[in-house]
mmCIF file of C-alpha atoms in Angstrom:
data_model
loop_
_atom_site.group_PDB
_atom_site.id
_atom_site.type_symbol
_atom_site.label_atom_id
_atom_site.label_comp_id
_atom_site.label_asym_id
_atom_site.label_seq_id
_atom_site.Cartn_x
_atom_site.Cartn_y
_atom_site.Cartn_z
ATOM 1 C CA UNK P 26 2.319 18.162 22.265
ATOM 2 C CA UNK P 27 3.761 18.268 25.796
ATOM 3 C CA UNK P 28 3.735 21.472 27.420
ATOM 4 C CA UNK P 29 6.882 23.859 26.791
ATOM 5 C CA UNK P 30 7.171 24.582 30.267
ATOM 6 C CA UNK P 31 6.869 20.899 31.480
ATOM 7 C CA UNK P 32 10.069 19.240 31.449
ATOM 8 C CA UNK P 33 10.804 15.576 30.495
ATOM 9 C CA UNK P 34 13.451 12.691 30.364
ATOM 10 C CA UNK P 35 15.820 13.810 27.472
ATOM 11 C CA UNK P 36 17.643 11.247 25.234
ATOM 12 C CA UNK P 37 16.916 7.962 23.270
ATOM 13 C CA UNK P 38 14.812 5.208 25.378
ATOM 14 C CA UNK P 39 15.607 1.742 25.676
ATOM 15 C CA UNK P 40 12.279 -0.737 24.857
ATOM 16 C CA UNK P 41 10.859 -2.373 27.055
ATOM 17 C CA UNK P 42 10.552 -6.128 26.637
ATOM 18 C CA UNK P 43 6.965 -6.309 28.553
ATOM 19 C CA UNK P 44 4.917 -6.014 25.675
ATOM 20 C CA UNK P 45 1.246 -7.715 26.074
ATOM 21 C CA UNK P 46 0.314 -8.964 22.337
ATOM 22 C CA UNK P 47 -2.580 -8.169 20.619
ATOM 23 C CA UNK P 48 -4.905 -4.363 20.983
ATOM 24 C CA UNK P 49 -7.180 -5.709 23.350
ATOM 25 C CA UNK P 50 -7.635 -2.280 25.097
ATOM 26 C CA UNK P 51 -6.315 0.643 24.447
ATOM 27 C CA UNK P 52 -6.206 4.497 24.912
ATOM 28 C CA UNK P 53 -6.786 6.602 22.177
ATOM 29 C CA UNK P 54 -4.690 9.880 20.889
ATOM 30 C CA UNK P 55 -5.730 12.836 22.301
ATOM 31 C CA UNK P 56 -4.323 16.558 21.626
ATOM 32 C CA UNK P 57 -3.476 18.265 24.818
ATOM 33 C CA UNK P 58 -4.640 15.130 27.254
ATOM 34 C CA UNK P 59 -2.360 12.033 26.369
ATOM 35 C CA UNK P 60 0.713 14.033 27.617
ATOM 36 C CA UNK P 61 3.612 11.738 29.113
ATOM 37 C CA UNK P 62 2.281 12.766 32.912
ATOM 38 C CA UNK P 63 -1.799 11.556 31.651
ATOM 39 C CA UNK P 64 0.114 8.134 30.101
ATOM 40 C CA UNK P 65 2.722 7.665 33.438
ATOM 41 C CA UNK P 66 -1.146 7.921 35.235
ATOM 42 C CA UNK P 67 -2.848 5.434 32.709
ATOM 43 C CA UNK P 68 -0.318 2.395 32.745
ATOM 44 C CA UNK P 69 -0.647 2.755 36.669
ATOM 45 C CA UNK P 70 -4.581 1.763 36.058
ATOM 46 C CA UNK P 71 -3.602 -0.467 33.389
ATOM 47 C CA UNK P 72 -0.579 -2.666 33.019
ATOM 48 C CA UNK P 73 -1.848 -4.088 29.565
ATOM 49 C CA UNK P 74 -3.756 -0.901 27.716
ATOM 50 C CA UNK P 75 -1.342 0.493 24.915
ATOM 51 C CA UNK P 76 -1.051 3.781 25.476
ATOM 52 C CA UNK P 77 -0.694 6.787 22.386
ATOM 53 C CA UNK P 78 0.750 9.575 22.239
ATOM 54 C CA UNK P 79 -0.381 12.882 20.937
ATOM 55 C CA UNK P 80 -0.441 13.208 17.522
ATOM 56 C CA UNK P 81 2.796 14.806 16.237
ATOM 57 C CA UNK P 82 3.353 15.889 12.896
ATOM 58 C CA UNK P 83 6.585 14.166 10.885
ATOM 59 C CA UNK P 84 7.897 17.417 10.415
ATOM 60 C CA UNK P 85 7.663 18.535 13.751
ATOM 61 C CA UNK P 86 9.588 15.343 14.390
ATOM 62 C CA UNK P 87 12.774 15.601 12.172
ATOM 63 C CA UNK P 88 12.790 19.282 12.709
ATOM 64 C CA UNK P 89 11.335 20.287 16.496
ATOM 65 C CA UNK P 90 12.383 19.733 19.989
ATOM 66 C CA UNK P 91 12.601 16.076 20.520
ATOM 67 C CA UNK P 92 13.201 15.800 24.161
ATOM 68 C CA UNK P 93 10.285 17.783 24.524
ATOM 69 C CA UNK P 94 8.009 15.986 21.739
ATOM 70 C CA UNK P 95 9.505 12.819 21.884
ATOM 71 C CA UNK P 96 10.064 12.454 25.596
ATOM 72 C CA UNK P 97 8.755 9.608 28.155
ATOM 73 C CA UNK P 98 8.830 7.651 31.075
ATOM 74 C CA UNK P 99 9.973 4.291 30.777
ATOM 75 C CA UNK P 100 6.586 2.911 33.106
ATOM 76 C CA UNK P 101 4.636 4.009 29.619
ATOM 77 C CA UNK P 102 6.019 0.972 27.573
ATOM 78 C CA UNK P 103 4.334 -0.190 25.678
ATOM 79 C CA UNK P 104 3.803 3.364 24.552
ATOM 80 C CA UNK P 105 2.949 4.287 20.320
ATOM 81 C CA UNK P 106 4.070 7.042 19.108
ATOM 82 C CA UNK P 107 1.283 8.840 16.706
ATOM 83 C CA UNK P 108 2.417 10.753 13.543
ATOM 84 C CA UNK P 109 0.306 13.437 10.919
ATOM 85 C CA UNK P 110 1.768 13.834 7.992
ATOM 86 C CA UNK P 111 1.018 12.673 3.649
ATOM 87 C CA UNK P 112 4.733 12.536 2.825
ATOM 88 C CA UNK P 113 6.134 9.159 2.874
ATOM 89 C CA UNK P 114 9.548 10.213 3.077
ATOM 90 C CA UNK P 115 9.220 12.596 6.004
ATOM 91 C CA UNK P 116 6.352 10.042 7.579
ATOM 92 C CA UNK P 117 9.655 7.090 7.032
ATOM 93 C CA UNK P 118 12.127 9.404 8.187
ATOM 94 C CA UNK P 119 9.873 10.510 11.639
ATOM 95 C CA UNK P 120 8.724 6.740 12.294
ATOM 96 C CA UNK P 121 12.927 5.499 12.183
ATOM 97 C CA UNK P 122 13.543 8.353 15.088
ATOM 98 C CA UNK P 123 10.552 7.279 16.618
ATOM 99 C CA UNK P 124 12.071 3.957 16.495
ATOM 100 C CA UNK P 125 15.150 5.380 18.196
ATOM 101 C CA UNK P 126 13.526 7.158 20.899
ATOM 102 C CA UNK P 127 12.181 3.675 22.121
ATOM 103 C CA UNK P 128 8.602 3.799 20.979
ATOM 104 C CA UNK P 129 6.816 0.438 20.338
ATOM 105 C CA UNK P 130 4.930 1.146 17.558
ATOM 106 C CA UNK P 131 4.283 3.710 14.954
ATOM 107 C CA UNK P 132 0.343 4.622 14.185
ATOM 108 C CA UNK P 133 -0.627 6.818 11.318
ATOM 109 C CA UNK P 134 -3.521 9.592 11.847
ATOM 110 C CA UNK P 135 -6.004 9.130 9.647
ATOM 111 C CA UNK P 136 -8.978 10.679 11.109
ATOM 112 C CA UNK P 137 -8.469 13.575 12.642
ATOM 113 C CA UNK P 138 -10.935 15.901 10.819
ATOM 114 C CA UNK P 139 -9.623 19.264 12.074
ATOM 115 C CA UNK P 140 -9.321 22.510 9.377
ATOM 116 C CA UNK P 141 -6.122 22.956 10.406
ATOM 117 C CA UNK P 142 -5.111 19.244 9.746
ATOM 118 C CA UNK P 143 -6.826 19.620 6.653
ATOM 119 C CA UNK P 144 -4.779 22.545 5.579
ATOM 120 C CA UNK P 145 -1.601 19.958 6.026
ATOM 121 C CA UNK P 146 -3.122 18.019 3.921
ATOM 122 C CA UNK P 147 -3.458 15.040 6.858
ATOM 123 C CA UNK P 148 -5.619 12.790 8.924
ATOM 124 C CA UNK P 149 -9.265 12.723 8.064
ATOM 125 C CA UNK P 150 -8.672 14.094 4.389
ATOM 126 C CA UNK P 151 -6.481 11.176 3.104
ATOM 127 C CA UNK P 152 -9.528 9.015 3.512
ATOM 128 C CA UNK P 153 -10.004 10.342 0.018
ATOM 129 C CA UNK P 154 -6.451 9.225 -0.826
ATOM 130 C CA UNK P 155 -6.416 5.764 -0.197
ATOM 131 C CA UNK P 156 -2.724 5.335 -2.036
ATOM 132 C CA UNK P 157 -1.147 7.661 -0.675
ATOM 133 C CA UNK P 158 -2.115 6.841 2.216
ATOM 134 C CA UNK P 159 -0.254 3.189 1.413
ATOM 135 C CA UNK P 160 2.788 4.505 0.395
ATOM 136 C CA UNK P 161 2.905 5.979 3.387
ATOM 137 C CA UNK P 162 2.587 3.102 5.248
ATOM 138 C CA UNK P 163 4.931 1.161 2.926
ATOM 139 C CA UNK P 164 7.493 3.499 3.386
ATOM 140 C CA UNK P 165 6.916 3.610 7.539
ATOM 141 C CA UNK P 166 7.342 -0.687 7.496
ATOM 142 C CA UNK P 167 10.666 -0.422 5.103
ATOM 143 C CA UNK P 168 11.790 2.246 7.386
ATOM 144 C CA UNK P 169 11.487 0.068 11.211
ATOM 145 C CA UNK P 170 11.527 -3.181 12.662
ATOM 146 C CA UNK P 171 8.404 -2.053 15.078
ATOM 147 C CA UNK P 172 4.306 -2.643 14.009
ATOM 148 C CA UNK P 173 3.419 0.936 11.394
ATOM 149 C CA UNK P 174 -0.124 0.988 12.294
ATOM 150 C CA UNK P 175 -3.178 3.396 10.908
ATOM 151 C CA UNK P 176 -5.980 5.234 12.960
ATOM 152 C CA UNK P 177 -8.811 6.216 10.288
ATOM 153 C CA UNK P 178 -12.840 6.656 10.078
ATOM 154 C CA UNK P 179 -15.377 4.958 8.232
ATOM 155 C CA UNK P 180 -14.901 7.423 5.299
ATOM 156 C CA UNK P 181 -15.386 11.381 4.725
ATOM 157 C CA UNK P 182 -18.274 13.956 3.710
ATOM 158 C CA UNK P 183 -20.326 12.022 0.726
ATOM 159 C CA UNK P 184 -17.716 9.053 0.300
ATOM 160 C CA UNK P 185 -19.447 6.774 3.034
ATOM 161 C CA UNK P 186 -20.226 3.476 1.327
ATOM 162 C CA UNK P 187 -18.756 -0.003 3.733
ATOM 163 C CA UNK P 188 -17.572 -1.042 -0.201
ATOM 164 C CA UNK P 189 -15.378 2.500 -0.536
ATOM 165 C CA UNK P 190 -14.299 1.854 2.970
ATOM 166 C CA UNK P 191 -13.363 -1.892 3.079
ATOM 167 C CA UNK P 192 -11.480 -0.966 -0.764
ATOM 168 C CA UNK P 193 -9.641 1.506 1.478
ATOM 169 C CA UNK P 194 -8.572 -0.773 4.335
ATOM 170 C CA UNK P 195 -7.614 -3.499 1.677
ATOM 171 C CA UNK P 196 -5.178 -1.127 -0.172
ATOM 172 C CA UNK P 197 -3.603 0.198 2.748
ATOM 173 C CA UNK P 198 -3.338 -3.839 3.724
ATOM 174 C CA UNK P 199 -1.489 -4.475 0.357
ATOM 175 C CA UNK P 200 1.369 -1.870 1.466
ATOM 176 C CA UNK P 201 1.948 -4.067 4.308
ATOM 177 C CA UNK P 202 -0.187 -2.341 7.383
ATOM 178 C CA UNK P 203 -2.085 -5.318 9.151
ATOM 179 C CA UNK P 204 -4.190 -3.680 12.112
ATOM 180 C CA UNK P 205 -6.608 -0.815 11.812
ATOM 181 C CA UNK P 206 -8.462 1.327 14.972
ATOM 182 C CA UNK P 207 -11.519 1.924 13.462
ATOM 183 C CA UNK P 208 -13.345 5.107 14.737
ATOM 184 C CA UNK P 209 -16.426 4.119 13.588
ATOM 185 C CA UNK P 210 -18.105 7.124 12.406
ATOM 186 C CA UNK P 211 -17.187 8.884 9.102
ATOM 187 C CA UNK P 212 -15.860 12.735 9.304
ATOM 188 C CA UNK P 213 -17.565 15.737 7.582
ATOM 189 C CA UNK P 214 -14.385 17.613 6.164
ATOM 190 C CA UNK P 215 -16.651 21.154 6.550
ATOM 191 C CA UNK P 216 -19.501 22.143 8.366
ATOM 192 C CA UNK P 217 -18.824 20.401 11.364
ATOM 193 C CA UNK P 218 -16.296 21.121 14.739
ATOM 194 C CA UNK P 219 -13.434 18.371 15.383
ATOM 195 C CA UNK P 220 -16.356 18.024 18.747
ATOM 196 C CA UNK P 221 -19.232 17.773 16.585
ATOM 197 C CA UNK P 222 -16.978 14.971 14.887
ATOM 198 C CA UNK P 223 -17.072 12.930 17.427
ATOM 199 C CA UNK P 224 -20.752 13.340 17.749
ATOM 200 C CA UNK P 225 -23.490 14.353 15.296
ATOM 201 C CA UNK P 226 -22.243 11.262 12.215
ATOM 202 C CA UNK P 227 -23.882 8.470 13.225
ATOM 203 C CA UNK P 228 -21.911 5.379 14.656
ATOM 204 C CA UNK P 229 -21.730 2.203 12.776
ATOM 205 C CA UNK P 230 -19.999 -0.155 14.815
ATOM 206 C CA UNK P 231 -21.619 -3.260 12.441
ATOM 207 C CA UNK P 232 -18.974 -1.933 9.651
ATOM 208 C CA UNK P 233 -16.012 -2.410 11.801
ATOM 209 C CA UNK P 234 -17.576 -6.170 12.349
ATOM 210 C CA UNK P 235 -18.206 -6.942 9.303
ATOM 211 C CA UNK P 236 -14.800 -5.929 8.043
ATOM 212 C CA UNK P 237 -13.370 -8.218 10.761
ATOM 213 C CA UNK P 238 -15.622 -10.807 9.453
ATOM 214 C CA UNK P 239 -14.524 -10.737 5.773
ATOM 215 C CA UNK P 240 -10.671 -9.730 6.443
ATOM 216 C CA UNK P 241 -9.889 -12.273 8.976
ATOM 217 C CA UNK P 242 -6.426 -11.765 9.142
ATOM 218 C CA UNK P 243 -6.411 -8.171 9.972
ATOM 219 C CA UNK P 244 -5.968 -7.330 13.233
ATOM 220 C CA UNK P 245 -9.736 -4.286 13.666
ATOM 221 C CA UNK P 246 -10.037 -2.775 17.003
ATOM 222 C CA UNK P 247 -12.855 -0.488 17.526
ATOM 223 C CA UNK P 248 -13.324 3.184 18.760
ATOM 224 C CA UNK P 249 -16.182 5.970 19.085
ATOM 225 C CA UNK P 250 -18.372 6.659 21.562
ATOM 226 C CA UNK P 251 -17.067 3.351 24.042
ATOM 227 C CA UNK P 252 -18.126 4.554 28.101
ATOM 228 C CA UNK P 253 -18.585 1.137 29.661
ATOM 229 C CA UNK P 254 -17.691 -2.268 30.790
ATOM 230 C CA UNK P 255 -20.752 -3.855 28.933
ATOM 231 C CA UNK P 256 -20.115 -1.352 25.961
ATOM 232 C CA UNK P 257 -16.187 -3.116 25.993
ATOM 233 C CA UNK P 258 -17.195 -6.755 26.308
ATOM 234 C CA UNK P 259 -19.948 -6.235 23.088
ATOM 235 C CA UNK P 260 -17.357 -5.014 21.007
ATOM 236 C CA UNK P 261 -14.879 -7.347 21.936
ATOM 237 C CA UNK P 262 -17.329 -10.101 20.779
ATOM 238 C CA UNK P 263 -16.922 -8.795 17.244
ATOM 239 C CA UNK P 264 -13.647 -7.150 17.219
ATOM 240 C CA UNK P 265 -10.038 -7.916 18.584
ATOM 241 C CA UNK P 266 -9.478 -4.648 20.574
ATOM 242 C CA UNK P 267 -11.024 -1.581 22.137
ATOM 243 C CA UNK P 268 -9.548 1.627 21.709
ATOM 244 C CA UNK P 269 -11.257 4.240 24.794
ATOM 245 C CA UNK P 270 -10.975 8.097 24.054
ATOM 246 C CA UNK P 271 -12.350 10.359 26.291
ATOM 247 C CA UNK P 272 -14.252 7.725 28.641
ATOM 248 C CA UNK P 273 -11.088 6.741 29.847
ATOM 249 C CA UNK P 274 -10.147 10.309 30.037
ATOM 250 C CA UNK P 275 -12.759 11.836 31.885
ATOM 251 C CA UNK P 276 -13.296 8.328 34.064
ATOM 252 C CA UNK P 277 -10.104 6.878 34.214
ATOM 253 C CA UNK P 278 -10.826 4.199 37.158
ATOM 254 C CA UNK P 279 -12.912 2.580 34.161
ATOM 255 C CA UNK P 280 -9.446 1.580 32.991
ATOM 256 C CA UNK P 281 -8.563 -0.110 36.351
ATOM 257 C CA UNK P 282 -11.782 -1.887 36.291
ATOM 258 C CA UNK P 283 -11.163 -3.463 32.692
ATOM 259 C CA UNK P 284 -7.923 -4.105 34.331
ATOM 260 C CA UNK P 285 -9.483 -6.447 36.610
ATOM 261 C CA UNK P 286 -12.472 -7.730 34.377
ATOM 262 C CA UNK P 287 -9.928 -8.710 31.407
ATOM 263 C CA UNK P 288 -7.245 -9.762 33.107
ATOM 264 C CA UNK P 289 -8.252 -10.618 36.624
ATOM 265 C CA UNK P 290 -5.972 -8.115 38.437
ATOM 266 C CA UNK P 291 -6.859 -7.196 41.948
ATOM 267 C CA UNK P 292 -9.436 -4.342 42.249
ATOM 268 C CA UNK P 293 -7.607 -1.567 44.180
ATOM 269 C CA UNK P 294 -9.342 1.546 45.344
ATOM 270 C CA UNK P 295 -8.767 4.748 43.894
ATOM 271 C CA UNK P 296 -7.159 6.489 46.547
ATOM 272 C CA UNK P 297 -4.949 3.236 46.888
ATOM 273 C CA UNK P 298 -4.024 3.799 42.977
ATOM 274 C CA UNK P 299 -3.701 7.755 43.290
ATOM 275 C CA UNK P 300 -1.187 7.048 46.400
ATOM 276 C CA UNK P 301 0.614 4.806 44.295
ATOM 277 C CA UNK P 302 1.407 7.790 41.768
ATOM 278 C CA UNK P 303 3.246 9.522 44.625
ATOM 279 C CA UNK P 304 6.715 9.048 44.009
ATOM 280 C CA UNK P 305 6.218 10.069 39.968
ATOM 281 C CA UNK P 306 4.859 13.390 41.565
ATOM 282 C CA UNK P 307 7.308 14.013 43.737
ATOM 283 C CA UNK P 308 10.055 13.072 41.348
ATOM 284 C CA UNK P 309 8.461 15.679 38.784
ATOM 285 C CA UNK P 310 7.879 18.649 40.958
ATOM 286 C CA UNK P 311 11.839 18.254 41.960
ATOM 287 C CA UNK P 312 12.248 18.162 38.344
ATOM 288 C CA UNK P 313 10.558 21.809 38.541
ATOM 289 C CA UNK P 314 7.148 20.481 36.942
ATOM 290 C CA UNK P 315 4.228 22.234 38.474
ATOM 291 C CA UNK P 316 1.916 20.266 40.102
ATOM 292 C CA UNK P 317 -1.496 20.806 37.732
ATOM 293 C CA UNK P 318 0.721 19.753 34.901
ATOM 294 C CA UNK P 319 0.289 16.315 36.404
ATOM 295 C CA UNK P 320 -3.110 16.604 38.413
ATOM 296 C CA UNK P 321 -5.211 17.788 35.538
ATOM 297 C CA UNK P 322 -5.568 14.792 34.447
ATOM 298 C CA UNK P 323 -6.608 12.662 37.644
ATOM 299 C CA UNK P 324 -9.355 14.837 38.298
ATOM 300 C CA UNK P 325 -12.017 12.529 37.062
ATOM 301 C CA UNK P 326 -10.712 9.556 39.080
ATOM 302 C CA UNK P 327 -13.515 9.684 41.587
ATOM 303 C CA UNK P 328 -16.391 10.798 38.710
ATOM 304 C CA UNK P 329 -19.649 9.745 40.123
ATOM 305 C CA UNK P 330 -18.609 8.766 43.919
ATOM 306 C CA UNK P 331 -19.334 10.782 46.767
ATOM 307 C CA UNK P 332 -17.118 13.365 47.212
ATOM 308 C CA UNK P 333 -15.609 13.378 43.646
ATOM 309 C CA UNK P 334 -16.993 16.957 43.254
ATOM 310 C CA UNK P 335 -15.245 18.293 46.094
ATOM 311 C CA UNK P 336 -11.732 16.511 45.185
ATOM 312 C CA UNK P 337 -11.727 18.126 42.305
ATOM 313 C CA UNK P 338 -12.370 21.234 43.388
ATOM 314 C CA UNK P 339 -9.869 21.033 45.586
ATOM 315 C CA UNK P 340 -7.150 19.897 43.326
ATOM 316 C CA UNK P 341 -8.381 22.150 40.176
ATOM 317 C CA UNK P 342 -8.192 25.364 42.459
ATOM 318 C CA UNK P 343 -4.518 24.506 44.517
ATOM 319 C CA UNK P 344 -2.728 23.107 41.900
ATOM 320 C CA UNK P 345 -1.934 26.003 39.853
ATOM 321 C CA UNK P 346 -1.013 27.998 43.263
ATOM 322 C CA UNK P 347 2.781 28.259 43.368
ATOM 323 C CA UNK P 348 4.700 25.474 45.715
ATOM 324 C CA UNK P 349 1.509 23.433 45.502
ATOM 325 C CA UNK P 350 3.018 20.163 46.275
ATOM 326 C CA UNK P 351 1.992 16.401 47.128
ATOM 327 C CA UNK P 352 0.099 17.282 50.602
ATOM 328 C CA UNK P 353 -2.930 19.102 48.490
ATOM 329 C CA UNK P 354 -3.433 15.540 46.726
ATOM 330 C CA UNK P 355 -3.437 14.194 50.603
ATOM 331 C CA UNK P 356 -5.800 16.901 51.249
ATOM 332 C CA UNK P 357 -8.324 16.187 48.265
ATOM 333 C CA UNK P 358 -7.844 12.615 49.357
ATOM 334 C CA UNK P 359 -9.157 13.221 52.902
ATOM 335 C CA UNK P 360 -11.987 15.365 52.041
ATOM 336 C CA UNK P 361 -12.841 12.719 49.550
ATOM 337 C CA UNK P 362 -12.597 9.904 51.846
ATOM 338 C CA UNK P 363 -14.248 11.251 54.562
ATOM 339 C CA UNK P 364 -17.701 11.602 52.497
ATOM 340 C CA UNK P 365 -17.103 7.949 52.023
ATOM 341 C CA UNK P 366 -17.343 6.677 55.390
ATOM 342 C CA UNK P 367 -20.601 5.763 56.765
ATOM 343 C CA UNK P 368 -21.894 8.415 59.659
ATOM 344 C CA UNK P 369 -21.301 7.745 63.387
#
């Protein structure tokens, strides 16, 4: 969810008609990164990447704060809005505001291995619940005209056959749901931190393939453990997409350069692209957004350049000073750049 102090456009959102087909990249759900602010940042990197939301849970949906859940900038489009939840009703009911609100797609979480999803009875654990899981997704489809998509692992705790898990993909298929991000690792329900989720079960990226292979007309895109160009181009050999998590996160400009290497847009430098985000900070901090609510999430933009310590010093330690505006990005920038040019 969005900060409660960080306000955002209110009201229903009109779609936007520039929607690239197919999942060729995209940028994965993240709880407390893929805020509106991170995803205004992202589609500046990355005119084609579909961009996620948060995960939100349906209840939260029908019964919370919309213009703070549901809120976003129109740049994001196309922009998917991510739901938790095992009821179909409440998952239909969520997906048609979601609908409303503008979104261009509806995903279902279904691998989020956290106890406290677990105690909702949602993401990782209806692995184990494969028909549930489609009448879910049935329900979603009935309930919009926009693509109901799931998010889910390779399988849970002891259940970690490729049979169990293509049987799972196929029945959620026969309710309707055509493309899949596969996170290619399966979840251990106990024992193990949402972190040591994403790390200690062993990736197996050939499952994801080989599902592709056999179920041709599904629409697989990949995720888990995905940090580089090459790593991008290999999958996209087998697969149809790419979905980055915290790579793109942590490096963002590796967005900007798959940008340019799958598309062929100009390379821009990053100070070029962070100057670019100007007006969208300025427009926010008259909105009375503080200024790390927005800069947290650029910090990595010069990750492994010269300088790229010191700019994020600098921003991580003004931002949260009050009336920090626009001038202490200019300031990072120069410090930044000036380690950049070649000595006299």
């Amino acid at each position: 969810m969005q900060h409660p102090e960080t306000p955002v456009p209110t009201g229903p959102k009109p779609r936007s008609p520039r929607i690239p087909e197919g999942v060729t990249l995209s940028v994965a759900p993240m709880m407390d990164w893929t805020d509106s602010h991170c995803r205004v940042f992202h589609r500046l990197l990355s005119p084609h990447a579909r961009l996620y939301t948060e995960m939100v849970h349906a209840q939260a949906v029908i019964h919370g704060d919309r213009d703070r859940l549901l809120g976003f900038d129109p740049v994001e489009h196309p922009v998917a809005l991510q739901l938790g939840g095992s009821e179909p009703d409440l998952l239909a009911q969520a997906a048609r505001i979601g609908e409303q609100w503008g979104y261009d797609e509806i995903n279902l979480n279904v691998g989020c291995p956290s106890d406290r999803v677990q105690a909702g009875r949602f993401g990782a654990c209806l692995m184990k619940e494969p028909a549930l899981v489609a009448d879910s997704v049935a329900a979603m489809i009935a309930a919009v005209a926009i693509p109901v998509t799931v998010k889910c692992r390779l399988g849970v705790d002891e259940l970690e056959e490729y049979e169990r898990f293509r049987a799972f993909v196929d029945t959620v298929a026969g309710a309707g749901c055509t493309t899949f991000f596969v996170h290619a690792r399966k979840a251990w329900l106990q024992g193990l931190s949402p972190k040591e989720n994403r790390e200690i079960p062993p990736l197996r990226y050939e499952w994801a393939y080989q599902l592709k292979q056999e179920r041709p007309d599904l629409t697989i895109a990949v995720n888990g453990g995905i940090a580089t160009e090459t790593d991008v181009q290999v999958h996209l050999r087998h697969s149809d997409g790419v979905m980055l998590g915290r790579a793109a996160y942590h490096e963002p400009y590796l967005l900007h350069a798959l940008e340019a290497s799958l598309w062929g847009a100009p390379l821009r430098s990053r100070a070029e692209l962070l100057r670019a985000l100007r007006p969208y900070v300025e427009g926010r901090l008259a909105a009375g957004v503080a200024l790390k609510h927005v800069t947290r999430h650029v910090l990595g933009l010069f990750h492994g350049q010269p300088g790229g310590r010191m700019f994020r010093q600098i921003l991580s330690e003004g931002a949260h000073r009050p009336g920090a505006d626009w001038s202490l990005v200019e300031r990072a920038l120069a410090a930044t750049e000036s380690r950049l040019q070649p000595a006299a």
